[in-house]
Amino acid sequence: MLMDVRRRPSRPANMPGLKTEDAPPLPSTKASDALPHPMYFTSTVFFTLFFSVVYYLLGRWREKIRTSTPLHLITPAETAAIAALVASFIHLVSFFGIDFVQSLILRPAIDSWSDEEEEDSLVRKEDSRGLPCGQTLDCPPVPVYPLAAKPKIADIPAEPVSPGEKDENIISSVVAGTIPSYSLESKLGDCKRAAAIRRESLQRVTGKSLQGLPLEGFDYESILGQCCEMPIGYVQIPVGIAGPLLLNGREFSVPMATTEGCLVASTNRGCKAILVSGGATSVLLRDGMTRAPVVRFGSAKRAAELKMFLESPKSFDELAAVFNRSSRFARLQSIKCAIAGRNLYMRFTCSTGDAMGMNMVSKGVQNVLDFLQTDFPDMDIIGISGNFCSDKKPAAVNWIEGRGKSVVCEAVIKSDVVKNVLKTSVEALVELNMLKNLTGSAMAGALGGFNAHASNIVSAIYIATGQDPAQNVESSHCITMMEAVNGGQDLHVSVTMPSIEVGTVGGGTQLASQSACLNLLGVKGASKDSPGSNSAQLASIVAGSVLAGELSLMSALAAGQLVKSLQQIEQGCLQGCCLMNKKEEERIVCHPLKGTSSQVGTR
Ligand code: ADP
């Protein structure tokens, strides 16, 4: 209580419209400062009265001694004077006494502020917390309104009704471990508040600040049960735009979320080369998501019996009917089996409409396993995923059989475009592709890595459009081919990508930012006219963008080689890419010493 009496009146923590640091220094205050003007007038009267009466009574006292009059004989005038003396004395004591007592007790406490500066700032910081939890660390400063533009009360952002006493209790419980952090959303029914409380608890437990990781500006309800558990904020990734990418006669502006300098610029240059050469063409070769459970039998013979049954054309219709119950979009295409001893791996492939399809195919597989159990009761289901699928791991099965969308994309780049836009020659590109992407990758024992940097483009588009970035592993499988055509004049370039795993519904595609990027490409959500065409289009765009990225980086490398062979590499320009474009409007990767050119030039 004493704290309150001592601190609050002298240092208002939150003067509306004024930052605490901006508050003018407070004059030393006295209790008497608070007195209204009539009181000063009264005090003056009593002050004068007191001394006048003292003077009068002293005079009367001296007179009585001189005339030997007994002191106890008091005249009415003397009685009135004594009464006035007592009254003015009481008034003066109460008037100056408060100030005296305050100066004795309170002023040293006020002076002690300077000794308690640290505590002061803590208290002020605490007082300035408009919100109860972690977000306060990221709170914008209290707005400073110029006097002339002082806002109306209605314009001032409302302070939260309670400064979070309730939240403070919850934070303490989460920190103490009596409320599990994961249960906050269900307990509070407010995802944003749950994230803020979790964040603040985490900061207190770890002692680490999360300043810089934003909390505000995100719809936490949209990720509940779908995209991310136990959120405490979100990471910002810039989105750049490459294009137009002219693909199958349509132009696309391709959003790429990346923090790698030069990547978007490089892809953009590739898009330009494709555009001025008349565009690229893509073909969807295959479209099917896979899931491969592993089951075990008592013997290899029994495992082989099930393999025969599953791969028999006679069984297919029945199995497909069972499988397809999982979704109106799931359509079983094939079952391929592999045996390891008495263990059987069954690779189910199905179309999944516009969804990437992992959930859909898993549900279908579960239906079939339940169905098989009747005829094969000795079948022991070890796992619904036995890695023969194969999801998010480098695997030859995806490279050879495909997974998701298999796409080939090609373009013929005219000789003058190779020379003027890409700043290299057809011959140099063909040679480099053969020695780097084909022979070099073979030497390295590559698995689907016969390209320069497909994963760069795949990852950036995946993040921008809400795909599963972990599927970048197999989605980046790509063989880049370059050949001289039209009598050696022009360049035929292609990328073949057997396992692009994308969807335009489900997962992260529904989130606001990712959905906006899909919308930009014209493939947002489910296609109403032809289910599956949006995700197929997205896969084509991924392949087309990879084609652009391959063209540009390979050209940068080839140009570097050319320039090197001509001994024109400037000192310090280690990768040569800074030399490839002399014209200002075509400079794309030109800071060798900052490492940006090396990022493009060394893959
Ligand atoms: P995934 O299988 O890629 O994990 P989800 O199961 O999360 O995807 O999302 C697919 C959901 O979207 C399913 O419930 C499906 O019924 C629904 N859906 C609506 N329209 C389509 C469509 N055109 N293609 C695929 N799924 C669709």
XYZ file of C-alpha atoms and ligand atoms in Angstrom:
630
model
C 0.000 0.000 0.000
C 2.763 2.384 0.920
C 4.294 1.730 -2.506
C 1.127 2.936 -4.116
C 0.917 6.071 -2.005
C 4.519 6.886 -2.679
C 4.758 6.185 -6.346
C 1.588 6.628 -8.237
C 0.903 10.310 -7.606
C 4.437 11.435 -8.295
C 5.161 9.431 -11.448
C 2.171 8.614 -13.555
C 3.280 5.599 -15.584
C 0.906 5.938 -18.447
C -0.222 9.437 -19.164
C -2.557 9.016 -22.112
C -0.952 10.110 -25.308
C 2.445 10.572 -23.756
C 5.261 8.087 -23.615
C 6.619 7.627 -20.127
C 10.079 8.635 -21.277
C 8.628 11.832 -22.733
C 6.913 12.970 -19.557
C 8.264 16.317 -18.330
C 10.293 16.225 -15.117
C 7.943 16.549 -12.205
C 8.408 19.540 -9.880
C 8.829 18.673 -6.240
C 5.352 18.574 -4.866
C 3.931 19.575 -1.491
C 0.652 18.656 0.024
C -0.135 22.367 0.197
C 0.158 22.571 -3.572
C -3.134 20.907 -3.755
C -4.909 23.670 -1.794
C -7.274 25.947 -3.636
C -6.789 29.759 -3.693
C -9.372 30.679 -0.959
C -7.304 28.563 1.388
C -4.236 30.691 0.744
C -6.324 33.742 1.546
C -7.630 32.194 4.779
C -4.120 31.224 5.805
C -2.899 34.760 5.245
C -5.726 36.093 7.438
C -4.985 33.583 10.189
C -1.276 34.258 9.939
C -1.838 37.985 10.393
C -4.420 37.368 13.087
C -2.083 35.067 15.004
C 0.744 37.580 15.254
C -1.609 40.507 15.861
C -3.269 38.637 18.708
C 0.119 37.559 20.153
C 1.247 41.154 19.983
C -1.976 42.325 21.654
C -1.855 39.720 24.425
C 1.845 40.351 25.141
C 1.021 44.046 25.445
C -1.866 43.293 27.803
C 0.352 40.986 29.878
C 3.034 43.679 30.238
C 0.391 46.245 31.208
C -1.070 43.963 33.922
C 2.377 43.369 35.433
C 3.068 47.078 35.421
C -0.308 47.912 37.078
C -0.164 44.861 39.382
C -3.489 43.625 37.997
C -4.066 39.854 38.617
C -3.441 37.884 35.414
C -6.517 35.691 35.802
C -8.846 38.686 35.548
C -9.581 38.545 31.825
C -11.587 41.126 29.969
C -13.984 40.100 27.157
C -11.530 41.565 24.618
C -8.726 39.429 26.028
C -11.032 36.355 25.940
C -11.743 37.002 22.270
C -8.035 37.502 21.618
C -7.174 34.189 23.296
C -9.882 32.434 21.263
C -8.502 33.974 18.092
C -4.994 32.912 19.096
C -6.052 29.276 19.613
C -8.028 29.218 16.380
C -5.252 30.705 14.278
C -2.694 28.425 15.951
C -4.717 25.324 15.082
C -5.118 26.518 11.532
C -1.445 27.331 11.086
C -0.309 24.038 12.638
C -2.558 22.049 10.341
C -1.548 24.128 7.329
C 2.230 24.030 7.772
C 2.246 20.769 9.695
C 1.198 18.680 6.683
C 4.006 20.133 4.621
C 6.447 19.586 7.507
C 5.403 15.992 8.028
C 5.524 15.371 4.259
C 9.005 16.864 4.053
C 10.163 14.605 6.861
C 8.613 11.371 5.643
C 7.740 11.523 1.990
C 10.406 13.599 0.318
C 13.315 11.284 1.080
C 11.255 8.512 -0.523
C 10.769 10.549 -3.684
C 14.473 11.340 -3.812
C 15.196 7.657 -3.579
C 13.742 7.252 -7.117
C 17.114 8.149 -8.501
C 18.661 5.281 -6.539
C 16.031 2.890 -7.785
C 16.181 3.710 -11.441
C 16.325 0.084 -12.462
C 13.351 -0.884 -10.367
C 11.582 2.189 -11.625
C 12.007 1.218 -15.238
C 10.811 -2.272 -14.468
C 7.742 -0.981 -12.715
C 7.040 1.446 -15.519
C 7.516 -1.289 -18.078
C 5.144 -3.481 -16.149
C 2.651 -0.657 -15.855
C 2.858 0.067 -19.552
C 1.913 -3.484 -20.440
C -1.406 -3.008 -22.072
C -1.626 -6.678 -22.863
C -1.091 -9.525 -20.542
C 1.224 -11.809 -22.396
C 4.150 -12.220 -24.762
C 2.840 -9.863 -27.347
C 3.594 -6.981 -25.031
C 7.259 -7.413 -25.887
C 6.399 -6.569 -29.448
C 3.880 -3.897 -28.608
C 4.171 -0.829 -30.740
C 5.204 2.170 -28.658
C 2.395 4.105 -27.064
C 1.414 6.605 -29.749
C 2.581 10.202 -29.262
C -0.073 12.620 -30.392
C 0.965 16.149 -31.275
C -1.002 18.531 -29.094
C -2.824 20.042 -32.038
C -3.890 16.641 -33.254
C -4.914 15.232 -29.945
C -7.354 12.480 -30.750
C -10.841 12.213 -29.486
C -11.361 9.636 -26.798
C -13.043 7.386 -29.368
C -9.930 7.477 -31.587
C -7.553 6.221 -28.918
C -7.085 2.469 -29.167
C -9.018 0.885 -26.373
C -6.987 -0.511 -23.528
C -7.828 -4.082 -22.700
C -10.485 -4.122 -20.061
C -8.377 -6.068 -17.601
C -4.595 -5.884 -17.748
C -4.545 -9.659 -17.877
C -4.708 -10.810 -14.335
C -6.444 -13.913 -15.614
C -3.801 -14.447 -18.295
C -1.070 -13.844 -15.753
C -2.450 -16.733 -13.705
C -2.536 -18.977 -16.772
C 1.013 -18.030 -17.724
C 2.170 -18.903 -14.230
C 0.413 -22.270 -14.463
C 1.971 -23.034 -17.853
C 5.392 -22.049 -16.529
C 4.828 -24.243 -13.458
C 3.687 -27.106 -15.684
C 0.232 -27.422 -14.159
C -1.430 -26.455 -17.458
C 0.050 -28.220 -20.504
C 1.030 -25.744 -23.180
C -0.593 -27.871 -25.884
C -3.999 -27.649 -24.214
C -4.245 -23.854 -24.285
C -6.271 -23.655 -27.490
C -8.909 -26.104 -26.292
C -9.019 -24.645 -22.776
C -9.283 -20.991 -23.832
C -11.204 -21.348 -27.081
C -9.134 -18.461 -28.428
C -6.157 -19.433 -30.589
C -4.538 -16.002 -30.660
C -4.657 -15.684 -26.889
C -3.348 -19.228 -26.526
C -0.393 -18.405 -28.785
C 0.350 -15.221 -26.835
C 0.249 -17.015 -23.484
C 2.387 -19.891 -24.766
C 4.874 -17.408 -26.144
C 5.166 -15.485 -22.905
C 5.483 -18.690 -20.900
C 8.239 -19.874 -23.197
C 10.125 -16.629 -22.796
C 9.911 -16.904 -19.049
C 10.965 -20.548 -18.962
C 13.873 -20.142 -21.363
C 14.849 -16.614 -20.423
C 15.170 -15.893 -24.139
C 13.413 -13.075 -25.907
C 11.269 -13.783 -28.951
C 11.349 -10.202 -30.092
C 11.538 -10.236 -33.883
C 9.283 -13.249 -34.228
C 5.934 -11.603 -34.898
C 2.759 -12.668 -33.146
C 0.336 -10.104 -34.496
C -1.075 -10.224 -37.992
C -1.718 -13.930 -38.276
C -4.921 -15.922 -38.201
C -4.177 -18.599 -35.621
C -7.615 -20.143 -35.984
C -6.770 -21.063 -39.574
C -3.954 -23.410 -38.591
C -5.716 -25.155 -35.714
C -5.725 -28.912 -36.175
C -4.415 -28.526 -39.708
C -1.068 -26.882 -40.167
C 0.848 -26.219 -36.964
C 0.520 -27.067 -33.298
C 1.570 -24.973 -30.325
C 2.174 -21.777 -32.330
C 4.089 -18.888 -30.790
C 4.278 -16.658 -33.875
C 5.267 -16.962 -37.476
C 8.360 -16.542 -39.639
C 8.354 -14.002 -42.416
C 9.783 -14.988 -45.790
C 9.833 -12.509 -48.653
C 7.988 -13.447 -51.823
C 9.487 -12.397 -55.138
C 7.939 -12.694 -58.546
C 9.458 -14.279 -61.642
C 7.894 -14.049 -65.043
C 5.981 -13.870 -67.131
C 6.529 -17.534 -67.709
C 4.986 -18.367 -71.072
C 3.865 -21.958 -70.715
C 1.469 -23.811 -73.022
C 0.376 -20.468 -74.478
C -0.457 -18.879 -71.098
C 1.530 -16.383 -69.094
C 2.144 -16.940 -65.400
C 3.683 -14.693 -62.772
C 5.447 -17.140 -60.491
C 5.632 -16.351 -56.749
C 8.826 -17.533 -55.073
C 9.344 -17.381 -51.309
C 13.041 -17.313 -50.628
C 15.824 -15.603 -48.739
C 18.439 -16.555 -51.299
C 19.655 -13.519 -53.174
C 19.675 -13.735 -56.975
C 17.398 -16.765 -57.144
C 14.309 -14.865 -58.272
C 16.352 -12.606 -60.544
C 17.997 -15.594 -62.166
C 14.691 -17.423 -62.697
C 13.233 -14.218 -64.075
C 15.982 -14.069 -66.676
C 15.261 -17.667 -67.674
C 11.573 -16.777 -68.039
C 12.533 -13.922 -70.320
C 14.622 -16.214 -72.533
C 11.688 -18.632 -72.787
C 9.198 -15.823 -73.464
C 11.133 -14.249 -76.314
C 11.753 -17.684 -77.793
C 8.016 -18.374 -78.087
C 7.340 -20.111 -74.777
C 7.655 -23.541 -73.204
C 5.467 -26.612 -73.484
C 4.755 -29.117 -70.736
C 3.090 -32.515 -70.659
C 1.711 -34.296 -67.617
C 2.952 -37.861 -68.017
C 1.461 -39.420 -64.922
C -0.566 -38.352 -61.899
C -0.775 -40.589 -58.868
C 0.050 -40.377 -55.196
C 1.462 -43.465 -53.538
C 1.402 -45.170 -50.175
C 3.069 -48.512 -49.431
C 2.229 -50.381 -46.228
C 4.396 -53.225 -45.010
C 2.808 -56.465 -43.835
C 4.401 -59.653 -42.531
C 3.412 -63.295 -42.866
C 4.632 -66.486 -41.270
C 6.385 -67.416 -44.491
C 7.644 -65.862 -47.716
C 5.237 -68.205 -49.533
C 2.223 -66.581 -47.895
C 3.601 -63.133 -48.656
C 4.009 -64.161 -52.295
C 0.399 -65.419 -52.388
C -0.879 -62.026 -51.386
C 1.420 -60.376 -53.951
C -0.109 -62.561 -56.688
C -3.602 -61.731 -55.532
C -2.975 -57.972 -55.409
C -1.315 -57.823 -58.819
C -3.852 -60.027 -60.542
C -6.019 -58.017 -62.977
C -9.019 -60.036 -61.745
C -8.709 -58.622 -58.226
C -8.226 -55.043 -59.252
C -11.858 -53.970 -59.659
C -12.839 -55.329 -56.296
C -9.841 -53.748 -54.552
C -10.412 -50.441 -56.353
C -14.033 -50.337 -55.182
C -12.889 -50.834 -51.607
C -10.063 -48.319 -51.922
C -12.175 -45.607 -53.607
C -14.608 -45.448 -50.700
C -12.079 -43.199 -48.966
C -12.976 -40.128 -51.055
C -14.917 -39.163 -54.137
C -11.595 -37.927 -55.576
C -9.483 -40.997 -54.790
C -9.250 -43.421 -57.699
C -6.982 -46.441 -57.393
C -4.653 -46.789 -60.361
C -2.296 -49.610 -59.523
C -0.739 -51.785 -56.834
C 2.906 -52.773 -57.190
C 4.457 -55.163 -54.722
C 7.966 -55.934 -53.540
C 8.965 -58.775 -51.255
C 11.758 -58.935 -48.705
C 11.645 -62.446 -47.234
C 8.260 -62.915 -45.563
C 7.567 -59.192 -45.618
C 5.439 -57.660 -48.334
C 5.465 -54.034 -49.465
C 2.406 -52.955 -51.476
C 2.737 -49.666 -53.337
C -0.748 -48.287 -53.970
C -1.026 -45.472 -56.512
C -4.148 -43.351 -56.858
C -5.295 -40.088 -58.358
C -6.294 -37.517 -55.748
C -7.997 -34.674 -57.604
C -6.574 -31.309 -56.613
C -5.232 -32.561 -53.287
C -1.605 -33.545 -52.928
C -3.264 -36.662 -51.618
C -1.312 -38.178 -48.758
C -4.349 -38.297 -46.457
C -6.597 -39.568 -49.183
C -4.330 -42.397 -50.260
C -3.655 -43.414 -46.663
C -7.381 -43.740 -45.966
C -7.838 -45.833 -49.112
C -4.962 -48.108 -48.154
C -6.445 -48.615 -44.697
C -9.753 -49.654 -46.307
C -7.961 -52.272 -48.419
C -5.935 -53.618 -45.485
C -9.125 -54.048 -43.465
C -10.706 -55.830 -46.412
C -7.698 -58.152 -46.946
C -7.646 -59.179 -43.328
C -10.726 -61.336 -43.953
C -9.030 -63.501 -46.596
C -5.544 -63.229 -45.099
C -6.107 -63.373 -41.355
C -2.450 -64.308 -40.829
C -1.385 -60.976 -42.316
C 0.355 -58.892 -39.683
C 0.170 -55.181 -40.511
C 3.507 -53.736 -39.471
C 2.969 -50.184 -40.690
C 0.710 -48.294 -43.050
C 3.855 -46.700 -44.471
C 6.712 -49.066 -45.174
C 8.967 -46.536 -46.962
C 8.418 -48.130 -50.361
C 6.073 -45.176 -51.031
C 8.496 -43.231 -50.640
C 7.686 -39.965 -48.910
C 10.232 -37.220 -48.146
C 13.285 -39.391 -48.647
C 15.517 -39.812 -51.672
C 14.459 -43.109 -53.287
C 14.943 -44.663 -56.690
C 11.341 -45.865 -56.735
C 10.086 -42.289 -57.084
C 12.714 -41.450 -59.669
C 11.808 -44.484 -61.775
C 8.097 -45.035 -61.124
C 7.121 -41.467 -60.339
C 5.120 -40.079 -57.424
C 2.568 -37.287 -57.559
C 2.807 -35.585 -60.932
C 5.353 -36.630 -63.541
C 5.980 -33.736 -65.902
C 8.236 -33.060 -68.852
C 8.707 -29.463 -69.954
C 10.633 -28.229 -72.981
C 11.495 -25.120 -74.966
C 13.562 -24.223 -77.985
C 15.695 -21.187 -77.239
C 16.689 -19.306 -80.353
C 20.359 -18.708 -80.996
C 20.048 -14.926 -80.751
C 18.272 -15.261 -77.396
C 21.016 -17.542 -76.121
C 23.501 -14.912 -77.218
C 21.710 -11.699 -76.211
C 19.672 -12.684 -73.163
C 21.662 -15.569 -71.751
C 25.039 -14.186 -72.868
C 26.434 -17.528 -73.878
C 26.382 -19.947 -76.812
C 24.404 -23.072 -77.627
C 27.609 -25.049 -77.925
C 28.846 -23.998 -74.482
C 25.498 -24.824 -72.866
C 25.259 -28.271 -74.452
C 28.793 -29.130 -73.430
C 28.369 -27.873 -69.885
C 25.084 -29.754 -69.465
C 26.663 -32.986 -70.618
C 29.682 -32.671 -68.376
C 27.937 -31.252 -65.302
C 24.316 -32.379 -65.129
C 24.789 -35.783 -66.764
C 28.356 -36.998 -66.388
C 29.171 -35.076 -63.232
C 26.006 -36.257 -61.489
C 26.671 -39.838 -62.629
C 30.145 -39.577 -61.156
C 28.571 -38.429 -57.911
C 26.142 -41.355 -57.900
C 23.212 -38.951 -58.033
C 19.660 -40.135 -57.477
C 17.417 -37.859 -59.543
C 19.921 -35.052 -59.234
C 20.792 -34.598 -62.884
C 20.205 -30.883 -62.821
C 21.814 -27.633 -61.733
C 19.459 -26.362 -59.021
C 15.898 -27.615 -59.500
C 15.374 -27.770 -55.731
C 15.932 -24.022 -55.469
C 12.944 -23.231 -57.623
C 10.820 -26.085 -56.287
C 11.349 -25.048 -52.656
C 10.646 -21.365 -53.293
C 7.377 -22.096 -55.109
C 6.376 -24.730 -52.550
C 6.787 -22.321 -49.655
C 4.930 -19.545 -51.470
C 1.986 -21.761 -52.430
C 1.561 -23.762 -49.220
C 2.970 -27.094 -50.387
C 4.773 -29.421 -48.020
C 8.370 -28.181 -48.263
C 9.719 -31.521 -47.013
C 8.520 -33.087 -50.258
C 11.095 -30.958 -51.982
C 13.303 -34.060 -51.646
C 11.587 -36.110 -54.335
C 9.815 -33.227 -56.064
C 13.223 -31.865 -57.089
C 14.187 -35.042 -58.923
C 14.973 -33.707 -62.355
C 17.040 -34.473 -65.394
C 17.933 -31.448 -67.474
C 18.705 -32.104 -71.132
C 20.235 -29.654 -73.594
C 20.765 -30.332 -77.272
C 21.595 -28.249 -80.287
C 18.779 -28.275 -82.874
C 17.959 -26.603 -86.176
C 21.360 -27.296 -87.607
C 23.118 -26.485 -84.356
C 21.704 -22.958 -84.286
C 19.145 -23.218 -81.501
C 19.000 -24.882 -78.103
C 16.466 -27.551 -77.166
C 16.226 -27.595 -73.382
C 14.010 -29.818 -71.264
C 13.434 -30.799 -67.682
C 11.869 -34.143 -66.786
C 10.530 -34.307 -63.279
C 8.886 -37.614 -62.287
C 7.678 -36.816 -58.791
C 6.254 -33.328 -58.320
C 3.978 -33.553 -55.275
C 1.607 -30.616 -55.207
C -1.988 -29.799 -54.339
C -4.243 -26.772 -54.437
C -6.570 -27.910 -51.641
C -5.775 -29.111 -48.142
C -2.733 -28.546 -45.966
C -1.080 -25.136 -46.124
C -2.792 -24.145 -49.376
C -5.801 -22.787 -47.509
C -3.824 -20.202 -45.510
C -4.292 -16.600 -46.531
C -0.824 -15.801 -47.929
C -0.356 -19.127 -49.672
C -3.863 -18.983 -51.051
C -3.112 -15.528 -52.503
C -0.087 -16.939 -54.338
C -2.160 -19.794 -55.741
C -4.744 -17.256 -56.806
C -2.060 -15.282 -58.645
C -1.314 -18.415 -60.645
C -5.028 -19.024 -61.286
C -4.979 -22.376 -59.493
C -6.505 -21.559 -56.130
C -8.579 -24.296 -54.511
C -10.445 -27.099 -56.186
C -11.167 -26.929 -59.878
C -14.913 -27.024 -60.362
C -14.851 -27.876 -64.052
C -12.284 -30.635 -63.945
C -11.144 -31.897 -60.537
C -7.388 -32.304 -60.538
C -6.673 -29.750 -63.254
C -5.580 -27.042 -60.812
C -2.955 -29.220 -59.147
C -1.830 -30.521 -62.554
C -1.450 -26.940 -63.754
C 0.562 -26.076 -60.667
C 2.906 -29.013 -61.342
C 3.401 -27.749 -64.898
C 4.209 -24.275 -63.597
C 6.766 -25.778 -61.199
C 8.408 -27.631 -64.103
C 8.320 -24.532 -66.337
C 9.924 -22.430 -63.629
C 12.597 -25.074 -63.085
C 13.257 -24.945 -66.821
C 13.778 -21.182 -66.537
C 16.030 -21.586 -63.501
C 18.140 -24.243 -65.189
C 18.563 -22.151 -68.312
C 19.688 -19.097 -66.401
C 22.135 -20.744 -64.021
C 23.629 -22.964 -66.694
C 24.087 -19.890 -68.862
C 25.795 -18.048 -66.031
C 28.177 -20.942 -65.619
C 28.733 -21.342 -69.338
C 29.317 -17.620 -69.709
C 31.807 -17.821 -66.902
C 33.635 -20.565 -68.743
C 33.601 -18.610 -71.963
C 34.842 -15.475 -70.355
C 37.493 -17.452 -68.537
C 38.660 -19.018 -71.749
C 38.983 -15.546 -73.169
C 40.911 -14.559 -70.050
C 38.547 -11.710 -69.408
C 37.615 -12.497 -65.864
C 37.955 -9.428 -63.776
C 39.896 -9.780 -60.610
C 37.593 -10.713 -57.755
C 34.784 -11.897 -59.993
C 35.356 -15.517 -59.201
C 32.302 -16.984 -60.795
C 32.245 -14.958 -63.955
C 28.546 -14.305 -63.702
C 29.123 -10.633 -63.109
C 30.556 -10.382 -66.578
C 27.748 -11.946 -68.444
C 25.503 -8.914 -68.682
C 27.014 -5.620 -69.527
C 23.774 -3.782 -70.045
C 22.392 -2.291 -66.888
C 18.849 -3.544 -67.481
C 20.054 -7.105 -67.740
C 22.335 -7.200 -64.748
C 21.050 -9.869 -62.488
C 23.820 -11.255 -60.357
C 26.587 -8.857 -59.965
C 28.145 -8.764 -56.574
C 30.812 -11.407 -56.470
C 32.337 -10.181 -53.257
C 29.040 -10.331 -51.395
C 28.598 -13.945 -52.307
C 25.471 -13.437 -54.315
C 27.053 -14.340 -57.608
C 28.695 -17.375 -56.134
C 25.312 -18.626 -55.004
C 24.162 -18.620 -58.582
C 27.428 -19.535 -60.164
C 28.724 -22.488 -58.227
C 26.004 -25.098 -58.334
P -4.227 -34.409 -48.720
O -4.818 -35.723 -49.093
O -3.404 -33.789 -49.789
O -3.519 -34.443 -47.416
P -6.505 -33.276 -47.532
O -7.082 -34.606 -47.170
O -6.016 -32.406 -46.443
O -5.394 -33.401 -48.630
O -7.558 -32.415 -48.380
C -8.313 -32.971 -49.333
C -9.756 -32.677 -48.979
O -10.265 -31.750 -49.921
C -10.600 -33.917 -49.043
O -11.465 -33.929 -47.946
C -11.396 -33.733 -50.311
O -12.671 -34.329 -50.208
C -11.498 -32.242 -50.436
N -11.631 -31.769 -51.826
C -12.506 -30.870 -52.271
N -12.353 -30.654 -53.592
C -11.341 -31.423 -53.998
C -10.688 -31.641 -55.239
N -11.050 -30.993 -56.360
N -9.670 -32.496 -55.273
C -9.276 -33.139 -54.165
N -9.835 -32.987 -52.970
C -10.881 -32.137 -52.860
